[in-house]
CSV table of C-alpha atoms in Angstrom, one decimal:
chain,number,residue,atom,x,y,z
X,87,MET,CA,0.2,0.0,0.0
X,88,ARG,CA,1.3,3.5,-1.2
X,89,LYS,CA,1.6,5.6,2.0
X,90,VAL,CA,1.9,9.5,1.7
X,91,LEU,CA,3.2,12.1,4.5
X,92,LEU,CA,0.3,14.8,5.1
X,93,THR,CA,1.2,17.9,6.9
X,94,GLY,CA,-1.0,19.7,7.6
X,95,ILE,CA,-3.3,17.5,9.5
X,96,SER,CA,-5.3,18.7,11.6
X,97,GLY,CA,-6.4,21.4,9.9
X,98,PHE,CA,-10.0,21.9,7.9
X,99,ILE,CA,-8.4,21.5,4.1
X,100,GLY,CA,-6.1,18.5,5.5
X,101,GLN,CA,-8.7,16.6,8.1
X,102,HIS,CA,-10.6,16.1,4.3
X,103,CYS,CA,-6.8,15.0,2.8
X,104,ALA,CA,-7.5,12.3,5.0
X,105,VAL,CA,-10.1,11.1,4.7
X,106,ALA,CA,-10.2,11.3,0.8
X,107,LEU,CA,-6.8,9.8,1.0
X,108,LEU,CA,-7.6,6.1,2.9
X,109,LYS,CA,-10.8,6.4,1.3
X,110,SER,CA,-8.7,5.9,-2.3
X,111,GLY,CA,-6.6,2.9,-0.7
X,112,TYR,CA,-3.3,5.2,0.5
X,113,ALA,CA,-1.9,4.7,3.7
X,114,VAL,CA,-1.5,9.0,5.1
X,115,LYS,CA,1.0,9.4,8.1
X,116,GLY,CA,-0.2,13.0,8.9
X,117,SER,CA,1.9,15.7,10.9
X,118,VAL,CA,1.2,17.5,13.8
X,119,ARG,CA,3.1,19.9,16.3
X,120,SER,CA,1.9,17.6,19.0
X,121,LEU,CA,1.1,14.0,19.5
X,122,SER,CA,-1.0,15.0,21.8
X,123,LYS,CA,-4.1,16.0,18.9
X,124,ALA,CA,-3.6,12.8,17.1
X,125,THR,CA,-6.4,10.5,18.9
X,126,ARG,CA,-8.8,13.3,18.7
X,127,ILE,CA,-8.1,13.7,14.7
X,128,THR,CA,-8.0,9.7,14.6
X,129,GLU,CA,-11.8,10.7,16.1
X,130,VAL,CA,-12.8,12.8,13.8
X,131,ILE,CA,-11.3,11.3,10.7
X,132,ALA,CA,-13.4,7.9,11.5
X,133,LYS,CA,-16.3,9.0,11.8
X,134,GLU,CA,-15.7,9.0,8.0
X,135,VAL,CA,-14.0,6.3,6.6
X,136,ASP,CA,-12.4,3.0,8.7
X,137,PRO,CA,-9.1,3.8,8.5
X,138,LYS,CA,-8.5,0.0,9.1
X,139,GLY,CA,-5.0,0.1,11.1
X,140,ASN,CA,-3.4,2.4,7.8
X,141,LEU,CA,-3.4,5.9,9.3
X,142,GLU,CA,-0.7,7.4,11.8
X,143,PHE,CA,1.8,10.6,13.1
X,144,CYS,CA,4.4,12.3,13.4
X,145,GLU,CA,5.8,15.3,14.5
X,146,LEU,CA,7.1,18.3,12.2
X,147,ASP,CA,7.2,22.0,13.0
X,148,LEU,CA,8.1,23.8,10.2
X,149,LEU,CA,10.6,25.7,11.6
X,150,LYS,CA,12.5,23.1,13.3
X,151,ASP,CA,14.5,19.5,11.2
X,152,THR,CA,13.7,17.8,13.8
X,153,GLY,CA,12.0,14.6,12.2
X,154,TRP,CA,11.4,15.8,8.4
X,155,ASP,CA,13.8,12.7,7.0
X,156,GLU,CA,12.5,10.5,9.3
X,157,ALA,CA,8.7,11.3,8.2
X,158,ALA,CA,10.1,11.0,5.2
X,159,ALA,CA,11.8,7.9,5.1
X,160,ASP,CA,8.8,5.1,4.0
X,161,CYS,CA,7.0,7.2,2.3
X,162,ASP,CA,6.0,7.4,-1.3
X,163,PHE,CA,4.6,10.5,-1.9
X,164,ILE,CA,4.5,13.8,0.0
X,165,MET,CA,1.7,16.2,0.3
X,166,HIS,CA,2.5,19.4,2.5
X,167,VAL,CA,-1.1,21.3,3.3
X,168,ALA,CA,0.2,22.7,6.7
X,169,SER,CA,1.4,26.4,6.5
X,170,PRO,CA,0.1,29.2,8.8
X,171,PHE,CA,-2.7,30.9,7.7
X,172,PHE,CA,-4.6,34.3,9.4
X,173,SER,CA,-6.0,37.4,8.2
X,174,LYS,CA,-5.5,39.6,9.8
X,175,VAL,CA,-1.6,41.4,9.7
X,176,PRO,CA,0.8,41.0,11.7
X,177,LYS,CA,3.3,42.7,13.3
X,178,ASP,CA,5.7,41.2,12.1
X,179,GLU,CA,5.2,39.8,8.0
X,180,ASN,CA,8.4,36.9,9.1
X,181,GLU,CA,5.7,35.7,11.4
X,182,LEU,CA,3.6,34.3,7.9
X,183,ILE,CA,6.3,34.3,5.8
X,184,LYS,CA,9.0,32.2,7.7
X,185,PRO,CA,7.5,29.1,8.6
X,186,ALA,CA,5.5,28.7,4.8
X,187,VAL,CA,9.2,29.1,3.4
X,188,GLU,CA,11.2,26.9,5.1
X,189,GLY,CA,8.3,24.3,5.7
X,190,THR,CA,7.7,23.7,2.3
X,191,VAL,CA,11.7,23.5,1.6
X,192,ARG,CA,11.9,21.3,4.8
X,193,ALA,CA,9.3,18.9,3.3
X,194,LEU,CA,11.1,19.1,-0.6
X,195,LYS,CA,14.2,18.3,0.8
X,196,ALA,CA,12.5,15.6,3.4
X,197,ALA,CA,11.4,14.5,0.1
X,198,HIS,CA,14.4,14.4,-1.4
X,199,LYS,CA,16.3,12.8,0.2
X,200,ALA,CA,14.0,9.9,0.9
X,201,GLY,CA,13.2,9.0,-2.7
X,202,ILE,CA,10.2,10.1,-3.7
X,203,LYS,CA,9.5,11.4,-6.6
X,204,ARG,CA,6.3,13.6,-6.5
X,205,VAL,CA,5.4,16.1,-4.2
X,206,VAL,CA,1.7,18.1,-3.8
X,207,LEU,CA,1.8,21.2,-2.1
X,208,THR,CA,-0.9,23.4,-1.3
X,209,SER,CA,-0.4,27.2,-2.8
X,210,SER,CA,-3.5,29.4,-3.3
X,211,MET,CA,-5.2,31.8,-5.7
X,212,VAL,CA,-3.8,34.5,-3.4
X,213,ALA,CA,-0.4,33.9,-5.4
X,214,MET,CA,-1.3,34.5,-8.6
X,215,LEU,CA,-3.2,37.3,-7.9
X,216,GLY,CA,-0.7,39.1,-10.8
X,217,ALA,CA,-0.5,43.3,-9.2
X,218,VAL,CA,-2.9,42.9,-6.6
X,219,LYS,CA,-4.8,45.6,-8.8
X,220,GLY,CA,-8.4,43.7,-9.2
X,221,ASP,CA,-10.3,42.9,-12.3
X,222,GLU,CA,-6.8,40.3,-13.2
X,223,HIS,CA,-7.9,37.4,-15.0
X,224,ILE,CA,-6.0,34.1,-13.7
X,225,THR,CA,-4.2,31.5,-15.3
X,226,GLN,CA,-2.0,29.2,-14.2
X,227,ALA,CA,0.4,31.6,-15.1
X,228,SER,CA,-0.3,34.3,-13.4
X,229,TRP,CA,1.8,35.5,-10.4
X,230,THR,CA,1.3,37.7,-7.2
X,231,ASP,CA,3.8,40.7,-7.4
X,232,VAL,CA,5.0,41.0,-3.6
X,233,HIS,CA,5.8,43.9,-4.4
X,234,ALA,CA,2.2,45.4,-4.9
X,235,LYS,CA,1.2,48.0,-3.0
X,236,ASN,CA,-1.4,45.8,-0.8
X,237,ALA,CA,0.9,42.8,-1.1
X,238,THR,CA,-0.6,41.1,2.8
X,239,ALA,CA,1.9,39.1,4.4
X,240,TYR,CA,-0.3,36.5,3.5
X,241,LEU,CA,0.2,36.6,0.3
X,242,LYS,CA,3.9,37.8,0.3
X,243,SER,CA,4.2,34.0,2.4
X,244,LYS,CA,2.0,31.6,0.2
X,245,THR,CA,4.0,33.6,-3.1
X,246,LEU,CA,7.0,33.0,-2.5
X,247,ALA,CA,7.3,30.0,-0.7
X,248,GLU,CA,5.0,28.5,-3.9
X,249,LYS,CA,8.5,29.9,-5.8
X,250,ALA,CA,10.6,28.3,-3.3
X,251,ALA,CA,8.7,24.1,-4.0
X,252,TRP,CA,9.3,25.4,-7.9
X,253,ASP,CA,12.4,26.2,-7.2
X,254,TYR,CA,14.1,22.6,-5.4
X,255,ALA,CA,11.7,21.2,-7.0
X,256,THR,CA,13.0,22.2,-10.2
X,257,ALA,CA,17.1,21.6,-9.1
X,258,ASN,CA,16.9,18.2,-7.9
X,259,GLY,CA,14.0,16.7,-10.2
X,260,ILE,CA,10.8,15.9,-7.9
X,261,GLU,CA,8.0,16.0,-9.4
X,262,LEU,CA,6.3,19.1,-8.5
X,263,VAL,CA,1.6,19.7,-8.6
X,264,THR,CA,0.8,22.6,-6.6
X,265,ILE,CA,-2.8,23.1,-5.8
X,266,HIS,CA,-4.1,26.7,-5.8
X,267,PRO,CA,-7.6,27.4,-4.1
X,268,GLY,CA,-9.1,30.3,-3.5
X,269,PRO,CA,-11.9,30.9,-0.3
X,270,VAL,CA,-11.8,27.5,1.5
X,271,TYR,CA,-15.8,26.6,2.3
X,272,GLY,CA,-17.4,23.1,2.3
X,273,PRO,CA,-18.5,20.8,6.0
X,274,THR,CA,-15.8,21.2,8.4
X,275,LEU,CA,-15.4,17.8,9.9
X,276,SER,CA,-14.9,18.0,13.5
X,277,SER,CA,-17.0,20.6,16.0
X,278,ASN,CA,-13.6,23.1,15.6
X,279,LEU,CA,-14.8,26.2,14.3
X,280,SER,CA,-11.9,28.3,14.9
X,281,GLY,CA,-10.6,28.4,11.6
X,282,GLU,CA,-10.5,31.4,9.3
X,283,SER,CA,-13.5,29.8,6.4
X,284,MET,CA,-14.9,28.3,9.7
X,285,THR,CA,-15.0,31.6,11.7
X,286,LEU,CA,-16.4,34.0,9.2
X,287,PHE,CA,-19.5,31.6,8.4
X,288,LYS,CA,-20.0,31.2,12.7
X,289,ARG,CA,-20.2,35.6,12.4
X,290,VAL,CA,-22.5,36.0,9.3
X,291,LEU,CA,-24.8,33.1,11.1
X,292,THR,CA,-25.4,34.5,14.2
X,293,GLY,CA,-25.4,38.4,12.8
X,294,GLU,CA,-21.9,39.3,14.3
X,295,LEU,CA,-20.6,39.6,11.5
X,296,GLN,CA,-23.0,42.9,10.1
X,297,GLN,CA,-21.9,43.6,6.9
X,298,MET,CA,-19.1,42.0,4.5
X,299,ILE,CA,-16.3,43.2,1.8
X,300,HIS,CA,-17.2,44.5,-1.6
X,301,ALA,CA,-15.6,41.2,-3.7
X,302,SER,CA,-15.2,38.8,-5.6
X,303,ILE,CA,-13.4,35.8,-6.2
X,304,ASN,CA,-14.3,32.3,-7.2
X,305,MET,CA,-14.7,30.2,-4.2
X,306,SER,CA,-13.7,26.2,-3.1
X,307,ASP,CA,-14.8,23.6,-2.2
X,308,VAL,CA,-12.8,22.0,0.4
X,309,ARG,CA,-14.3,18.4,-0.5
X,310,ASP,CA,-13.0,19.4,-4.2
X,311,VAL,CA,-9.5,20.9,-3.5
X,312,ALA,CA,-8.9,17.5,-0.7
X,313,ASP,CA,-9.8,15.5,-4.1
X,314,ILE,CA,-7.9,16.7,-6.7
X,315,HIS,CA,-4.9,16.9,-3.8
X,316,VAL,CA,-5.2,13.0,-4.0
X,317,ALA,CA,-6.2,13.2,-7.7
X,318,ALA,CA,-3.1,14.5,-7.9
X,319,LEU,CA,-0.5,12.3,-6.5
X,320,GLU,CA,-0.6,9.9,-9.7
X,321,ASN,CA,-1.9,11.8,-12.6
X,322,GLU,CA,0.9,11.6,-15.1
X,323,HIS,CA,-0.4,14.3,-16.8
X,324,ALA,CA,-0.5,16.8,-13.8
X,325,LYS,CA,3.5,16.8,-13.0
X,326,GLY,CA,5.2,20.3,-13.3
X,327,GLU,CA,1.9,22.6,-13.2
X,328,ARG,CA,-0.5,24.6,-10.9
X,329,PHE,CA,-4.2,24.1,-10.6
X,330,ILE,CA,-6.8,26.4,-9.8
X,331,VAL,CA,-9.7,24.5,-7.8
X,332,ALA,CA,-12.6,26.4,-7.4
X,333,SER,CA,-15.9,27.6,-9.0
X,334,GLU,CA,-15.9,27.9,-12.1
X,335,LYS,CA,-17.2,32.0,-12.3
X,336,ALA,CA,-15.7,34.1,-9.2
X,337,TYR,CA,-18.6,34.6,-6.4
X,338,SER,CA,-19.0,37.3,-4.1
X,339,TYR,CA,-19.5,37.5,-0.9
X,340,LYS,CA,-23.2,39.3,-1.1
X,341,ASP,CA,-23.9,35.6,-3.2
X,342,ILE,CA,-23.4,34.3,0.2
X,343,THR,CA,-24.6,35.8,2.8
X,344,THR,CA,-28.2,36.0,0.3
X,345,LEU,CA,-28.2,33.2,-0.9
X,346,LEU,CA,-28.3,32.4,3.2
X,347,LYS,CA,-30.7,34.8,3.9
X,348,ASN,CA,-33.3,33.4,1.4
X,349,SER,CA,-32.9,30.0,2.3
X,350,GLY,CA,-33.8,30.9,6.0
X,351,TYR,CA,-30.9,32.1,7.8
X,352,GLU,CA,-33.0,35.1,9.4
X,353,LYS,CA,-30.2,37.0,11.6
X,354,VAL,CA,-27.2,37.1,8.3
X,355,SER,CA,-27.5,40.5,6.8
X,356,THR,CA,-26.7,41.0,3.7
X,357,LYS,CA,-25.4,44.6,3.7
X,358,ILE,CA,-22.1,45.3,2.3
X,359,ALA,CA,-19.8,47.3,3.7
X,360,PRO,CA,-17.9,50.3,1.5
X,361,THR,CA,-14.8,50.3,0.3
X,362,PHE,CA,-13.9,53.3,0.8
X,363,MET,CA,-14.5,52.5,4.7
X,364,VAL,CA,-12.0,49.5,4.8
X,365,LYS,CA,-9.5,51.4,4.0
X,366,LEU,CA,-10.0,53.9,5.9
X,367,LEU,CA,-10.7,51.3,9.4
X,368,ALA,CA,-7.5,50.0,7.8
X,369,ASN,CA,-5.0,52.3,9.7
X,370,PHE,CA,-6.6,51.8,12.6
X,371,ASN,CA,-7.3,47.4,12.1
X,372,SER,CA,-5.1,44.5,10.8
X,373,GLU,CA,-8.0,42.4,9.9
X,374,MET,CA,-9.4,45.1,7.7
X,375,LYS,CA,-5.5,45.3,6.4
X,376,GLY,CA,-5.9,41.8,5.6
X,377,MET,CA,-8.8,42.2,3.2
X,378,LEU,CA,-7.3,45.5,1.0
X,379,PRO,CA,-6.0,42.4,-1.5
X,380,TYR,CA,-9.6,42.1,-2.1
X,381,ALA,CA,-11.7,44.7,-1.5
X,382,GLY,CA,-13.1,46.2,-4.6
X,383,LYS,CA,-11.7,44.0,-6.3
X,384,LYS,CA,-13.0,40.8,-9.0
X,385,TYR,CA,-10.2,38.2,-9.5
X,386,GLU,CA,-11.8,35.5,-12.2
X,387,GLY,CA,-9.6,32.0,-12.6
X,388,ASP,CA,-9.7,30.0,-15.1
X,389,ILE,CA,-10.1,26.2,-14.4
X,390,SER,CA,-10.8,24.5,-18.1
X,391,LYS,CA,-7.3,22.9,-17.1
X,392,THR,CA,-8.2,21.7,-14.3
X,393,GLN,CA,-11.0,20.1,-15.5
X,394,GLU,CA,-9.3,18.8,-18.2
X,395,VAL,CA,-6.8,16.8,-16.2
X,396,PHE,CA,-9.3,15.4,-13.9
X,397,ASN,CA,-12.1,15.1,-15.4
X,398,TRP,CA,-13.6,16.8,-13.3
X,399,LYS,CA,-16.5,19.8,-12.6
X,400,PRO,CA,-16.7,21.9,-9.0
X,401,VAL,CA,-18.9,21.5,-6.4
X,402,ALA,CA,-21.4,24.2,-7.2
X,403,PHE,CA,-22.0,27.0,-5.0
X,404,ASP,CA,-25.0,26.8,-4.4
X,405,LYS,CA,-24.1,23.3,-2.6
X,406,MET,CA,-21.5,24.6,-0.1
X,407,VAL,CA,-22.6,27.4,1.1
X,408,LEU,CA,-25.6,25.9,2.4
X,409,ASP,CA,-23.6,23.0,3.1
X,410,THR,CA,-21.1,24.9,4.9
X,411,ALA,CA,-23.9,26.5,6.6
X,412,ILE,CA,-25.4,23.1,8.2
X,413,ALA,CA,-22.1,22.0,9.2
X,414,VAL,CA,-21.3,25.1,11.1
X,415,GLN,CA,-24.9,26.4,12.3
X,416,THR,CA,-25.3,22.4,13.4
X,417,VAL,CA,-22.1,23.0,15.9
X,418,LEU,CA,-23.7,26.0,17.0
X,419,ASP,CA,-27.0,24.1,18.5
X,420,ALA,CA,-24.6,21.7,19.9
């Protein structure tokens, strides 16, 4: 049985990747920062699929060399999902950039030492935003300009980490595939609503968030993201490619709130914050500053290559939004 070293298994995307891998017949070695998380993660995954003894854990830190070579030694593939993410702009941008870049390089180095042929890396559409001016048509060839005025620490972290991965893979003969979701939603497998995606829906559903920013981008269902990660492991046409895994067109945050409101979620507000107000507040609020690359803008990605290579059709936008809402509301009602 082929084994995959899956970094970041405790996260929203990581848990879905673990389930998709096990369902596809792979053994999974999931990395966590502390092995104390292993029991809880196993319980979450076991609700979706019986691991049948094919799930194990190892302890890895994106900022430390310890354990990487040993973790990769008996694996056939690496799926590097782990990367820091929060929308607020940190005081020091290296809080995001350093672990993202160094962790990615550690994963590639471990693959090279272990003789692993292919690595699948979770990147993002934020690594493809061009000059970060909006109204961008995004393709596989698009890259974010990290020197652009509104390039935040998160945009820089994903872009620089991916570029470091391509440089190392090219120099060392590793087959690299990068996966680029937009904002990722879909049902959570756990009761943890602390991640960015689940927190947004929680705040919207409870009425805490009264205004959304005016912004549009292709949005992603976590189930699609996980499935394409798995499909990319052995698809011969995937090597050396960047794949946008998201909806066929761009959607706005107002599209989300309007759908929820029309579906009976009464506390949801459909108001939109004026873009000038977001820009003003960004001078004083780190969360608003993190929204500047998107406020008042539209980014539209071309998913045709992903559809062609994987014979794939994304989960419908309405299903993604409503399945997310149901999952979050279930946790809130528990």
